Amino acid sequence: MSTRLTIKEILAKTTAHFKKYELQTPRLDAEVLLADLLGMERIELYVNFDRPLETEEVDQYRKRVIQRSKRIPVAYIIGYQEFMSLEFKVNDQVLIPRPETEHLVETALEKIESLTKESLQVVELCTGSGAVVISLAKQLGELAVTKEIDYVATDISKSALEIAQENASKHGVLEWIEFLSGDLLVPLEDLANKADLLLANPPYIATEEWEQLQPEVKREPELALKAGEDGLEFYRRIISGAESVIAEQGLLGLEIGLGQAEAVQKLLLDKGFIEVEVIDDYAEIPRVIFAKKSS
Ligand SMILES: C[S@@+](CC[C@H](N)C(=O)[O-])C[C@H]1O[C@@H](n2cnc3c(N)ncnc32)[C@H](O)[C@@H]1O
């Protein structure tokens, strides 16, 4: 009689194990790790509940379970994260793109469609895995938007830019996007007053907040998260320099952290930006701010 574990059994065991380690989504994590290993969709695990696993599969799965128990994020273990229905390669050199950042992309898409200029310059600062700029380029490409759009994306991390370029290539938009390395607006010298849309999801975690983060989040690059004592360091720097890069009537779009809307709005108004608009996410949390450069 076979004593090999079935899919159903190994999922039950792993879920119980992850619960002991106080993971927030034990069953989901167990399923995602197994489905990826077996090259299946999660739903297929259920259809194949009674399938016995090969010894080799169990060994490989066990390695993944050990990694997850050490609080390595699922996305780093399987090597990718879905964002805007696209798969992005990730490793521990880049932030794992978050679902809430889709609001930045969706709002940017609406704004781009409403801009009347025929040719546009879109710039993303702090691109990380490239999820934002690549999703934008891909979606606008598919919508066959009649505008001519140039994209520039920057990051201070060269290893992040390598991943972003790989992702751009994977999604067929590498030749549309210029990737530049450097500190915030510094690589954009040639773009003075040219950006019609300047986007960023910068680091925004305050020093005190850092201590309270889940262990998984602390596995992500500190460079992608930490933003000084009050978490506003990057907003201050971006907003004070953005004016020189943004074209007349151009827009600045920023993702913001919990409770930062008022402070960022004030920074924008103090710098003379107009039409400051705060956009909530589905949980009605202010998540994105757009503002126009005054002419
Ligand atoms: C919150 S992550 C955003 C990544 C990606 N855009 C996303 O939304 O998933 C912030 C990014 O800012 C980059 N970064 C940190 N300091 C920077 C700086 N001074 N200049 C440019 N990029 C910086 C980090 O390397 C990281 O990739």
PDB file of C-alpha atoms and ligand atoms in Angstrom:
ATOM      1  CA  MET A   1       0.000   0.000   0.000  1.00  0.00           C
ATOM      2  CA  SER A   2       1.316   3.445  -0.935  1.00  0.00           C
ATOM      3  CA  THR A   3       2.171   5.759   1.945  1.00  0.00           C
ATOM      4  CA  ARG A   4       2.900   8.708  -0.284  1.00  0.00           C
ATOM      5  CA  LEU A   5       1.278  11.944   0.856  1.00  0.00           C
ATOM      6  CA  THR A   6      -1.516  13.280  -1.299  1.00  0.00           C
ATOM      7  CA  ILE A   7      -1.964  16.920  -2.232  1.00  0.00           C
ATOM      8  CA  LYS A   8      -4.829  17.166   0.267  1.00  0.00           C
ATOM      9  CA  GLU A   9      -2.753  15.690   3.083  1.00  0.00           C
ATOM     10  CA  ILE A  10       0.354  17.767   2.500  1.00  0.00           C
ATOM     11  CA  LEU A  11      -1.703  20.962   2.346  1.00  0.00           C
ATOM     12  CA  ALA A  12      -3.396  20.138   5.652  1.00  0.00           C
ATOM     13  CA  LYS A  13      -0.069  19.349   7.341  1.00  0.00           C
ATOM     14  CA  THR A  14       1.615  22.460   5.981  1.00  0.00           C
ATOM     15  CA  THR A  15      -1.269  24.731   6.942  1.00  0.00           C
ATOM     16  CA  ALA A  16      -1.109  23.424  10.529  1.00  0.00           C
ATOM     17  CA  HIS A  17       2.669  23.932  10.520  1.00  0.00           C
ATOM     18  CA  PHE A  18       2.375  27.523   9.228  1.00  0.00           C
ATOM     19  CA  LYS A  19      -0.277  28.272  11.857  1.00  0.00           C
ATOM     20  CA  LYS A  20       2.234  27.335  14.530  1.00  0.00           C
ATOM     21  CA  TYR A  21       4.621  29.863  12.996  1.00  0.00           C
ATOM     22  CA  GLU A  22       1.822  32.456  13.147  1.00  0.00           C
ATOM     23  CA  LEU A  23       1.810  33.197   9.418  1.00  0.00           C
ATOM     24  CA  GLN A  24      -1.110  35.444   8.506  1.00  0.00           C
ATOM     25  CA  THR A  25      -2.418  33.374   5.584  1.00  0.00           C
ATOM     26  CA  PRO A  26      -1.269  29.801   6.282  1.00  0.00           C
ATOM     27  CA  ARG A  27      -3.565  27.925   3.900  1.00  0.00           C
ATOM     28  CA  LEU A  28      -3.106  30.356   1.038  1.00  0.00           C
ATOM     29  CA  ASP A  29       0.682  30.261   1.423  1.00  0.00           C
ATOM     30  CA  ALA A  30       0.686  26.456   1.489  1.00  0.00           C
ATOM     31  CA  GLU A  31      -1.408  26.360  -1.679  1.00  0.00           C
ATOM     32  CA  VAL A  32       0.554  28.980  -3.618  1.00  0.00           C
ATOM     33  CA  LEU A  33       3.879  27.301  -2.835  1.00  0.00           C
ATOM     34  CA  LEU A  34       2.578  23.890  -3.898  1.00  0.00           C
ATOM     35  CA  ALA A  35       0.676  25.029  -6.973  1.00  0.00           C
ATOM     36  CA  ASP A  36       3.775  26.834  -8.255  1.00  0.00           C
ATOM     37  CA  LEU A  37       5.980  23.804  -7.568  1.00  0.00           C
ATOM     38  CA  LEU A  38       3.623  21.483  -9.460  1.00  0.00           C
ATOM     39  CA  GLY A  39       3.057  23.977 -12.284  1.00  0.00           C
ATOM     40  CA  MET A  40      -0.662  24.160 -11.508  1.00  0.00           C
ATOM     41  CA  GLU A  41      -3.235  26.853 -10.849  1.00  0.00           C
ATOM     42  CA  ARG A  42      -4.449  26.825  -7.229  1.00  0.00           C
ATOM     43  CA  ILE A  43      -7.844  25.536  -8.312  1.00  0.00           C
ATOM     44  CA  GLU A  44      -6.171  22.484  -9.886  1.00  0.00           C
ATOM     45  CA  LEU A  45      -4.886  21.422  -6.467  1.00  0.00           C
ATOM     46  CA  TYR A  46      -8.494  20.853  -5.449  1.00  0.00           C
ATOM     47  CA  VAL A  47      -9.283  18.906  -8.571  1.00  0.00           C
ATOM     48  CA  ASN A  48      -6.222  16.731  -7.901  1.00  0.00           C
ATOM     49  CA  PHE A  49      -6.656  16.413  -4.124  1.00  0.00           C
ATOM     50  CA  ASP A  50      -6.004  12.658  -4.079  1.00  0.00           C
ATOM     51  CA  ARG A  51      -2.912  12.738  -6.265  1.00  0.00           C
ATOM     52  CA  PRO A  52       0.037  11.238  -4.385  1.00  0.00           C
ATOM     53  CA  LEU A  53       3.217  13.348  -4.508  1.00  0.00           C
ATOM     54  CA  GLU A  54       6.537  11.994  -5.738  1.00  0.00           C
ATOM     55  CA  THR A  55       9.368  11.856  -3.169  1.00  0.00           C
ATOM     56  CA  GLU A  56      11.236  14.506  -5.164  1.00  0.00           C
ATOM     57  CA  GLU A  57       8.199  16.827  -5.060  1.00  0.00           C
ATOM     58  CA  VAL A  58       7.833  16.379  -1.307  1.00  0.00           C
ATOM     59  CA  ASP A  59      11.538  17.171  -0.806  1.00  0.00           C
ATOM     60  CA  GLN A  60      11.314  20.329  -2.886  1.00  0.00           C
ATOM     61  CA  TYR A  61       8.126  21.393  -1.164  1.00  0.00           C
ATOM     62  CA  ARG A  62       9.689  20.825   2.241  1.00  0.00           C
ATOM     63  CA  LYS A  63      12.531  23.206   1.303  1.00  0.00           C
ATOM     64  CA  ARG A  64       9.963  25.865   0.405  1.00  0.00           C
ATOM     65  CA  VAL A  65       8.057  25.299   3.644  1.00  0.00           C
ATOM     66  CA  ILE A  66      11.261  25.752   5.651  1.00  0.00           C
ATOM     67  CA  GLN A  67      11.981  29.018   3.824  1.00  0.00           C
ATOM     68  CA  ARG A  68       8.457  30.274   4.462  1.00  0.00           C
ATOM     69  CA  SER A  69       8.697  29.309   8.143  1.00  0.00           C
ATOM     70  CA  LYS A  70      11.720  31.615   8.296  1.00  0.00           C
ATOM     71  CA  ARG A  71       9.307  34.339   7.156  1.00  0.00           C
ATOM     72  CA  ILE A  72      10.732  34.674   3.663  1.00  0.00           C
ATOM     73  CA  PRO A  73       7.860  36.140   1.594  1.00  0.00           C
ATOM     74  CA  VAL A  74       6.047  33.746  -0.738  1.00  0.00           C
ATOM     75  CA  ALA A  75       6.860  35.963  -3.736  1.00  0.00           C
ATOM     76  CA  TYR A  76      10.603  35.692  -3.064  1.00  0.00           C
ATOM     77  CA  ILE A  77      10.341  31.896  -2.759  1.00  0.00           C
ATOM     78  CA  ILE A  78       8.460  31.399  -6.021  1.00  0.00           C
ATOM     79  CA  GLY A  79      10.288  34.321  -7.690  1.00  0.00           C
ATOM     80  CA  TYR A  80       7.378  36.366  -8.979  1.00  0.00           C
ATOM     81  CA  GLN A  81       4.378  38.486  -8.014  1.00  0.00           C
ATOM     82  CA  GLU A  82       1.254  39.291  -9.966  1.00  0.00           C
ATOM     83  CA  PHE A  83       0.448  42.984 -10.420  1.00  0.00           C
ATOM     84  CA  MET A  84      -2.148  44.470 -12.791  1.00  0.00           C
ATOM     85  CA  SER A  85      -2.723  40.892 -14.051  1.00  0.00           C
ATOM     86  CA  LEU A  86       0.912  40.623 -15.147  1.00  0.00           C
ATOM     87  CA  GLU A  87       3.644  38.472 -13.635  1.00  0.00           C
ATOM     88  CA  PHE A  88       6.703  40.345 -12.362  1.00  0.00           C
ATOM     89  CA  LYS A  89       9.978  38.696 -11.466  1.00  0.00           C
ATOM     90  CA  VAL A  90      11.045  39.647  -7.936  1.00  0.00           C
ATOM     91  CA  ASN A  91      13.939  38.846  -5.644  1.00  0.00           C
ATOM     92  CA  ASP A  92      15.193  40.287  -2.370  1.00  0.00           C
ATOM     93  CA  GLN A  93      16.651  43.292  -4.203  1.00  0.00           C
ATOM     94  CA  VAL A  94      13.219  44.708  -4.999  1.00  0.00           C
ATOM     95  CA  LEU A  95      10.032  45.551  -3.163  1.00  0.00           C
ATOM     96  CA  ILE A  96       7.241  43.073  -3.880  1.00  0.00           C
ATOM     97  CA  PRO A  97       4.640  45.124  -5.803  1.00  0.00           C
ATOM     98  CA  ARG A  98       1.528  45.631  -3.642  1.00  0.00           C
ATOM     99  CA  PRO A  99      -2.105  45.486  -4.779  1.00  0.00           C
ATOM    100  CA  GLU A 100      -2.703  49.022  -3.466  1.00  0.00           C
ATOM    101  CA  THR A 101      -0.132  50.366  -5.931  1.00  0.00           C
ATOM    102  CA  GLU A 102      -2.522  49.382  -8.727  1.00  0.00           C
ATOM    103  CA  HIS A 103      -4.445  52.553  -7.794  1.00  0.00           C
ATOM    104  CA  LEU A 104      -1.441  54.631  -8.830  1.00  0.00           C
ATOM    105  CA  VAL A 105      -1.382  52.876 -12.208  1.00  0.00           C
ATOM    106  CA  GLU A 106      -5.148  53.053 -12.718  1.00  0.00           C
ATOM    107  CA  THR A 107      -5.274  56.759 -11.890  1.00  0.00           C
ATOM    108  CA  ALA A 108      -2.277  57.399 -14.137  1.00  0.00           C
ATOM    109  CA  LEU A 109      -4.066  55.600 -16.982  1.00  0.00           C
ATOM    110  CA  GLU A 110      -7.134  57.818 -16.548  1.00  0.00           C
ATOM    111  CA  LYS A 111      -5.004  60.960 -16.439  1.00  0.00           C
ATOM    112  CA  ILE A 112      -3.021  59.984 -19.542  1.00  0.00           C
ATOM    113  CA  GLU A 113      -6.213  59.371 -21.489  1.00  0.00           C
ATOM    114  CA  SER A 114      -7.517  62.791 -20.469  1.00  0.00           C
ATOM    115  CA  LEU A 115      -4.355  64.668 -21.505  1.00  0.00           C
ATOM    116  CA  THR A 116      -4.828  66.352 -24.834  1.00  0.00           C
ATOM    117  CA  LYS A 117      -1.201  66.500 -25.980  1.00  0.00           C
ATOM    118  CA  GLU A 118      -0.294  64.201 -28.878  1.00  0.00           C
ATOM    119  CA  SER A 119       3.071  63.162 -27.475  1.00  0.00           C
ATOM    120  CA  LEU A 120       3.744  62.586 -23.819  1.00  0.00           C
ATOM    121  CA  GLN A 121       6.710  62.067 -21.546  1.00  0.00           C
ATOM    122  CA  VAL A 122       5.973  59.740 -18.616  1.00  0.00           C
ATOM    123  CA  VAL A 123       8.539  59.395 -15.831  1.00  0.00           C
ATOM    124  CA  GLU A 124       8.532  57.031 -12.895  1.00  0.00           C
ATOM    125  CA  LEU A 125      10.905  57.564  -9.966  1.00  0.00           C
ATOM    126  CA  CYS A 126      11.750  54.684  -7.587  1.00  0.00           C
ATOM    127  CA  THR A 127      10.719  52.041 -10.118  1.00  0.00           C
ATOM    128  CA  GLY A 128      11.942  48.946  -8.188  1.00  0.00           C
ATOM    129  CA  SER A 129      10.729  45.866 -10.104  1.00  0.00           C
ATOM    130  CA  GLY A 130       9.355  48.225 -12.767  1.00  0.00           C
ATOM    131  CA  ALA A 131       5.782  47.102 -12.042  1.00  0.00           C
ATOM    132  CA  VAL A 132       4.257  50.582 -12.344  1.00  0.00           C
ATOM    133  CA  VAL A 133       5.900  51.834 -15.529  1.00  0.00           C
ATOM    134  CA  ILE A 134       5.744  48.446 -17.249  1.00  0.00           C
ATOM    135  CA  SER A 135       2.031  47.971 -16.480  1.00  0.00           C
ATOM    136  CA  LEU A 136       1.361  51.457 -17.797  1.00  0.00           C
ATOM    137  CA  ALA A 137       3.322  50.910 -20.999  1.00  0.00           C
ATOM    138  CA  LYS A 138       1.739  47.516 -21.534  1.00  0.00           C
ATOM    139  CA  GLN A 139      -1.827  48.709 -20.911  1.00  0.00           C
ATOM    140  CA  LEU A 140      -1.446  51.819 -23.053  1.00  0.00           C
ATOM    141  CA  GLY A 141       0.124  49.727 -25.785  1.00  0.00           C
ATOM    142  CA  GLU A 142      -2.809  47.316 -25.697  1.00  0.00           C
ATOM    143  CA  LEU A 143      -5.344  50.126 -25.678  1.00  0.00           C
ATOM    144  CA  ALA A 144      -3.626  51.405 -28.824  1.00  0.00           C
ATOM    145  CA  VAL A 145      -3.722  54.925 -27.388  1.00  0.00           C
ATOM    146  CA  THR A 146      -3.070  57.280 -30.233  1.00  0.00           C
ATOM    147  CA  LYS A 147      -0.573  59.403 -28.322  1.00  0.00           C
ATOM    148  CA  GLU A 148       3.152  58.930 -28.715  1.00  0.00           C
ATOM    149  CA  ILE A 149       4.491  58.133 -25.258  1.00  0.00           C
ATOM    150  CA  ASP A 150       8.095  58.082 -24.061  1.00  0.00           C
ATOM    151  CA  TYR A 151       8.831  56.408 -20.759  1.00  0.00           C
ATOM    152  CA  VAL A 152      11.728  56.941 -18.356  1.00  0.00           C
ATOM    153  CA  ALA A 153      12.101  55.003 -15.111  1.00  0.00           C
ATOM    154  CA  THR A 154      14.718  55.570 -12.424  1.00  0.00           C
ATOM    155  CA  ASP A 155      15.973  53.953  -9.241  1.00  0.00           C
ATOM    156  CA  ILE A 156      19.035  54.377  -7.063  1.00  0.00           C
ATOM    157  CA  SER A 157      19.445  50.592  -6.849  1.00  0.00           C
ATOM    158  CA  LYS A 158      21.284  49.108  -9.836  1.00  0.00           C
ATOM    159  CA  SER A 159      20.190  45.587  -8.884  1.00  0.00           C
ATOM    160  CA  ALA A 160      16.554  46.732  -8.840  1.00  0.00           C
ATOM    161  CA  LEU A 161      17.006  48.279 -12.296  1.00  0.00           C
ATOM    162  CA  GLU A 162      18.352  44.967 -13.601  1.00  0.00           C
ATOM    163  CA  ILE A 163      15.158  43.229 -12.461  1.00  0.00           C
ATOM    164  CA  ALA A 164      13.032  46.046 -13.907  1.00  0.00           C
ATOM    165  CA  GLN A 165      14.766  45.622 -17.260  1.00  0.00           C
ATOM    166  CA  GLU A 166      14.216  41.873 -17.183  1.00  0.00           C
ATOM    167  CA  ASN A 167      10.542  42.480 -16.459  1.00  0.00           C
ATOM    168  CA  ALA A 168      10.270  45.030 -19.255  1.00  0.00           C
ATOM    169  CA  SER A 169      11.830  42.544 -21.644  1.00  0.00           C
ATOM    170  CA  LYS A 170       9.502  39.747 -20.461  1.00  0.00           C
ATOM    171  CA  HIS A 171       6.501  41.966 -21.180  1.00  0.00           C
ATOM    172  CA  GLY A 172       7.797  43.198 -24.524  1.00  0.00           C
ATOM    173  CA  VAL A 173       8.199  46.869 -23.591  1.00  0.00           C
ATOM    174  CA  LEU A 174      11.963  47.108 -23.010  1.00  0.00           C
ATOM    175  CA  GLU A 175      12.627  49.294 -26.046  1.00  0.00           C
ATOM    176  CA  TRP A 176       9.929  51.763 -24.971  1.00  0.00           C
ATOM    177  CA  ILE A 177      11.386  52.504 -21.531  1.00  0.00           C
ATOM    178  CA  GLU A 178      14.670  54.203 -20.709  1.00  0.00           C
ATOM    179  CA  PHE A 179      15.976  53.005 -17.343  1.00  0.00           C
ATOM    180  CA  LEU A 180      18.304  55.372 -15.484  1.00  0.00           C
ATOM    181  CA  SER A 181      20.097  54.895 -12.188  1.00  0.00           C
ATOM    182  CA  GLY A 182      20.586  57.626  -9.633  1.00  0.00           C
ATOM    183  CA  ASP A 183      19.198  59.563  -6.723  1.00  0.00           C
ATOM    184  CA  LEU A 184      15.572  60.627  -7.303  1.00  0.00           C
ATOM    185  CA  LEU A 185      15.490  63.472  -9.836  1.00  0.00           C
ATOM    186  CA  VAL A 186      19.255  63.644 -10.406  1.00  0.00           C
ATOM    187  CA  PRO A 187      19.262  61.357 -13.501  1.00  0.00           C
ATOM    188  CA  LEU A 188      16.608  63.543 -15.131  1.00  0.00           C
ATOM    189  CA  GLU A 189      18.788  66.537 -16.011  1.00  0.00           C
ATOM    190  CA  ASP A 190      17.884  66.228 -19.691  1.00  0.00           C
ATOM    191  CA  LEU A 191      14.176  66.285 -18.930  1.00  0.00           C
ATOM    192  CA  ALA A 192      13.886  69.816 -17.535  1.00  0.00           C
ATOM    193  CA  ASN A 193      10.222  70.905 -17.874  1.00  0.00           C
ATOM    194  CA  LYS A 194       9.457  67.886 -20.054  1.00  0.00           C
ATOM    195  CA  ALA A 195       7.609  65.340 -17.877  1.00  0.00           C
ATOM    196  CA  ASP A 196       3.874  65.399 -18.514  1.00  0.00           C
ATOM    197  CA  LEU A 197       3.388  62.821 -15.817  1.00  0.00           C
ATOM    198  CA  LEU A 198       5.852  62.248 -12.969  1.00  0.00           C
ATOM    199  CA  LEU A 199       4.960  59.218 -10.870  1.00  0.00           C
ATOM    200  CA  ALA A 200       6.454  57.688  -7.751  1.00  0.00           C
ATOM    201  CA  ASN A 201       5.747  55.144  -5.096  1.00  0.00           C
ATOM    202  CA  PRO A 202       8.692  56.165  -2.933  1.00  0.00           C
ATOM    203  CA  PRO A 203       9.790  54.668   0.395  1.00  0.00           C
ATOM    204  CA  TYR A 204       7.401  55.952   3.082  1.00  0.00           C
ATOM    205  CA  ILE A 205       7.903  53.997   6.303  1.00  0.00           C
ATOM    206  CA  ALA A 206       8.670  56.129   9.374  1.00  0.00           C
ATOM    207  CA  THR A 207      11.401  55.011  11.790  1.00  0.00           C
ATOM    208  CA  GLU A 208       8.926  54.047  14.524  1.00  0.00           C
ATOM    209  CA  GLU A 209       6.682  52.123  12.113  1.00  0.00           C
ATOM    210  CA  TRP A 210       9.624  50.014  10.950  1.00  0.00           C
ATOM    211  CA  GLU A 211       9.831  48.256  14.302  1.00  0.00           C
ATOM    212  CA  GLN A 212       6.199  47.134  14.033  1.00  0.00           C
ATOM    213  CA  LEU A 213       6.394  45.688  10.536  1.00  0.00           C
ATOM    214  CA  GLN A 214       5.745  41.989   9.903  1.00  0.00           C
ATOM    215  CA  PRO A 215       8.988  39.950   9.683  1.00  0.00           C
ATOM    216  CA  GLU A 216       8.246  39.304   5.965  1.00  0.00           C
ATOM    217  CA  VAL A 217       8.293  43.012   5.186  1.00  0.00           C
ATOM    218  CA  LYS A 218      11.641  43.394   6.927  1.00  0.00           C
ATOM    219  CA  ARG A 219      13.012  40.846   4.432  1.00  0.00           C
ATOM    220  CA  GLU A 220      12.410  43.426   1.681  1.00  0.00           C
ATOM    221  CA  PRO A 221      15.157  46.003   0.977  1.00  0.00           C
ATOM    222  CA  GLU A 222      15.316  48.712   3.648  1.00  0.00           C
ATOM    223  CA  LEU A 223      16.222  51.060   0.812  1.00  0.00           C
ATOM    224  CA  ALA A 224      12.745  50.508  -0.629  1.00  0.00           C
ATOM    225  CA  LEU A 225      10.906  51.200   2.598  1.00  0.00           C
ATOM    226  CA  LYS A 226      12.613  53.467   5.127  1.00  0.00           C
ATOM    227  CA  ALA A 227      11.892  57.162   4.797  1.00  0.00           C
ATOM    228  CA  GLY A 228      13.324  58.942   7.820  1.00  0.00           C
ATOM    229  CA  GLU A 229      11.859  59.896  11.183  1.00  0.00           C
ATOM    230  CA  ASP A 230       8.370  60.834   9.940  1.00  0.00           C
ATOM    231  CA  GLY A 231       8.233  58.797   6.705  1.00  0.00           C
ATOM    232  CA  LEU A 232       7.947  61.947   4.594  1.00  0.00           C
ATOM    233  CA  GLU A 233      11.589  62.416   3.600  1.00  0.00           C
ATOM    234  CA  PHE A 234      11.077  61.297  -0.010  1.00  0.00           C
ATOM    235  CA  TYR A 235       7.891  63.319  -0.510  1.00  0.00           C
ATOM    236  CA  ARG A 236       9.725  66.451   0.651  1.00  0.00           C
ATOM    237  CA  ARG A 237      12.605  65.840  -1.727  1.00  0.00           C
ATOM    238  CA  ILE A 238      10.462  64.837  -4.702  1.00  0.00           C
ATOM    239  CA  ILE A 239       7.954  67.664  -4.294  1.00  0.00           C
ATOM    240  CA  SER A 240      10.620  70.319  -3.846  1.00  0.00           C
ATOM    241  CA  GLY A 241      12.467  69.250  -7.019  1.00  0.00           C
ATOM    242  CA  ALA A 242       9.580  68.055  -9.202  1.00  0.00           C
ATOM    243  CA  GLU A 243       8.676  71.479 -10.500  1.00  0.00           C
ATOM    244  CA  SER A 244      11.879  71.680 -12.549  1.00  0.00           C
ATOM    245  CA  VAL A 245      11.168  68.361 -14.307  1.00  0.00           C
ATOM    246  CA  ILE A 246       7.412  68.620 -14.836  1.00  0.00           C
ATOM    247  CA  ALA A 247       6.139  70.287 -17.988  1.00  0.00           C
ATOM    248  CA  GLU A 248       3.674  73.161 -17.874  1.00  0.00           C
ATOM    249  CA  GLN A 249       0.266  71.781 -16.835  1.00  0.00           C
ATOM    250  CA  GLY A 250       1.998  68.443 -16.155  1.00  0.00           C
ATOM    251  CA  LEU A 251       1.018  66.171 -13.296  1.00  0.00           C
ATOM    252  CA  LEU A 252       2.707  64.651 -10.279  1.00  0.00           C
ATOM    253  CA  GLY A 253       1.212  61.373  -8.999  1.00  0.00           C
ATOM    254  CA  LEU A 254       2.346  59.829  -5.711  1.00  0.00           C
ATOM    255  CA  GLU A 255       1.365  56.789  -3.728  1.00  0.00           C
ATOM    256  CA  ILE A 256       1.109  57.644  -0.029  1.00  0.00           C
ATOM    257  CA  GLY A 257       1.199  55.649   3.192  1.00  0.00           C
ATOM    258  CA  LEU A 258      -1.467  55.392   5.831  1.00  0.00           C
ATOM    259  CA  GLY A 259      -2.143  58.749   7.478  1.00  0.00           C
ATOM    260  CA  GLN A 260       0.177  60.734   5.184  1.00  0.00           C
ATOM    261  CA  ALA A 261      -2.422  62.393   2.936  1.00  0.00           C
ATOM    262  CA  GLU A 262      -2.748  65.653   4.830  1.00  0.00           C
ATOM    263  CA  ALA A 263       0.994  66.202   5.210  1.00  0.00           C
ATOM    264  CA  VAL A 264       1.705  65.421   1.542  1.00  0.00           C
ATOM    265  CA  GLN A 265      -1.189  67.634   0.403  1.00  0.00           C
ATOM    266  CA  LYS A 266       0.314  70.479   2.416  1.00  0.00           C
ATOM    267  CA  LEU A 267       3.763  69.925   0.931  1.00  0.00           C
ATOM    268  CA  LEU A 268       2.222  70.130  -2.565  1.00  0.00           C
ATOM    269  CA  LEU A 269       0.199  73.265  -1.843  1.00  0.00           C
ATOM    270  CA  ASP A 270       3.179  74.966  -0.170  1.00  0.00           C
ATOM    271  CA  LYS A 271       5.173  74.328  -3.355  1.00  0.00           C
ATOM    272  CA  GLY A 272       2.475  75.930  -5.502  1.00  0.00           C
ATOM    273  CA  PHE A 273       0.923  72.785  -6.993  1.00  0.00           C
ATOM    274  CA  ILE A 274      -2.750  73.142  -7.895  1.00  0.00           C
ATOM    275  CA  GLU A 275      -5.742  70.817  -8.319  1.00  0.00           C
ATOM    276  CA  VAL A 276      -4.491  68.553  -5.544  1.00  0.00           C
ATOM    277  CA  GLU A 277      -6.616  65.427  -5.610  1.00  0.00           C
ATOM    278  CA  VAL A 278      -6.551  62.595  -3.054  1.00  0.00           C
ATOM    279  CA  ILE A 279      -7.766  59.200  -4.304  1.00  0.00           C
ATOM    280  CA  ASP A 280      -8.931  56.475  -1.888  1.00  0.00           C
ATOM    281  CA  ASP A 281      -8.336  52.768  -2.334  1.00  0.00           C
ATOM    282  CA  TYR A 282     -11.110  50.152  -2.101  1.00  0.00           C
ATOM    283  CA  ALA A 283     -10.808  50.178   1.689  1.00  0.00           C
ATOM    284  CA  GLU A 284     -11.453  53.952   1.535  1.00  0.00           C
ATOM    285  CA  ILE A 285      -7.913  54.709   2.650  1.00  0.00           C
ATOM    286  CA  PRO A 286      -6.336  57.741   0.940  1.00  0.00           C
ATOM    287  CA  ARG A 287      -3.766  56.018  -1.237  1.00  0.00           C
ATOM    288  CA  VAL A 288      -2.767  58.227  -4.137  1.00  0.00           C
ATOM    289  CA  ILE A 289      -2.309  61.973  -4.605  1.00  0.00           C
ATOM    290  CA  PHE A 290      -2.245  63.745  -7.945  1.00  0.00           C
ATOM    291  CA  ALA A 291      -1.476  67.432  -8.405  1.00  0.00           C
ATOM    292  CA  LYS A 292      -0.888  69.766 -11.310  1.00  0.00           C
ATOM    293  CA  LYS A 293       2.066  72.076 -11.783  1.00  0.00           C
ATOM    294  CA  SER A 294       0.799  75.624 -11.919  1.00  0.00           C
ATOM    295  CA  SER A 295       1.610  77.460 -15.097  1.00  0.00           C
TER     296      SER A 295
HETATM  297  C1  LIG B   1       8.496  51.566  -2.286  1.00  0.00           C
HETATM  298  S1  LIG B   1       9.657  50.971  -3.469  1.00  0.00           S
HETATM  299  C2  LIG B   1       8.673  51.093  -4.938  1.00  0.00           C
HETATM  300  C3  LIG B   1       8.995  50.062  -5.971  1.00  0.00           C
HETATM  301  C4  LIG B   1       7.979  49.978  -7.127  1.00  0.00           C
HETATM  302  N1  LIG B   1       7.831  51.250  -7.797  1.00  0.00           N
HETATM  303  C5  LIG B   1       6.624  49.485  -6.648  1.00  0.00           C
HETATM  304  O1  LIG B   1       5.711  50.322  -6.528  1.00  0.00           O
HETATM  305  O2  LIG B   1       6.474  48.291  -6.390  1.00  0.00           O
HETATM  306  C6  LIG B   1      10.755  52.328  -3.543  1.00  0.00           C
HETATM  307  C7  LIG B   1      11.937  52.242  -4.500  1.00  0.00           C
HETATM  308  O3  LIG B   1      12.692  53.444  -4.335  1.00  0.00           O
HETATM  309  C8  LIG B   1      14.065  53.174  -4.539  1.00  0.00           C
HETATM  310  N2  LIG B   1      14.836  54.250  -3.896  1.00  0.00           N
HETATM  311  C9  LIG B   1      15.181  54.398  -2.596  1.00  0.00           C
HETATM  312  N3  LIG B   1      15.890  55.521  -2.415  1.00  0.00           N
HETATM  313  C10 LIG B   1      15.993  56.119  -3.633  1.00  0.00           C
HETATM  314  C11 LIG B   1      16.618  57.307  -4.098  1.00  0.00           C
HETATM  315  N4  LIG B   1      17.243  58.138  -3.271  1.00  0.00           N
HETATM  316  N5  LIG B   1      16.531  57.591  -5.410  1.00  0.00           N
HETATM  317  C12 LIG B   1      15.883  56.765  -6.277  1.00  0.00           C
HETATM  318  N6  LIG B   1      15.280  55.621  -5.896  1.00  0.00           N
HETATM  319  C13 LIG B   1      15.333  55.304  -4.587  1.00  0.00           C
HETATM  320  C14 LIG B   1      14.248  51.800  -3.933  1.00  0.00           C
HETATM  321  O4  LIG B   1      15.399  51.183  -4.452  1.00  0.00           O
HETATM  322  C15 LIG B   1      12.929  51.119  -4.299  1.00  0.00           C
HETATM  323  O5  LIG B   1      13.079  50.404  -5.503  1.00  0.00           O
END
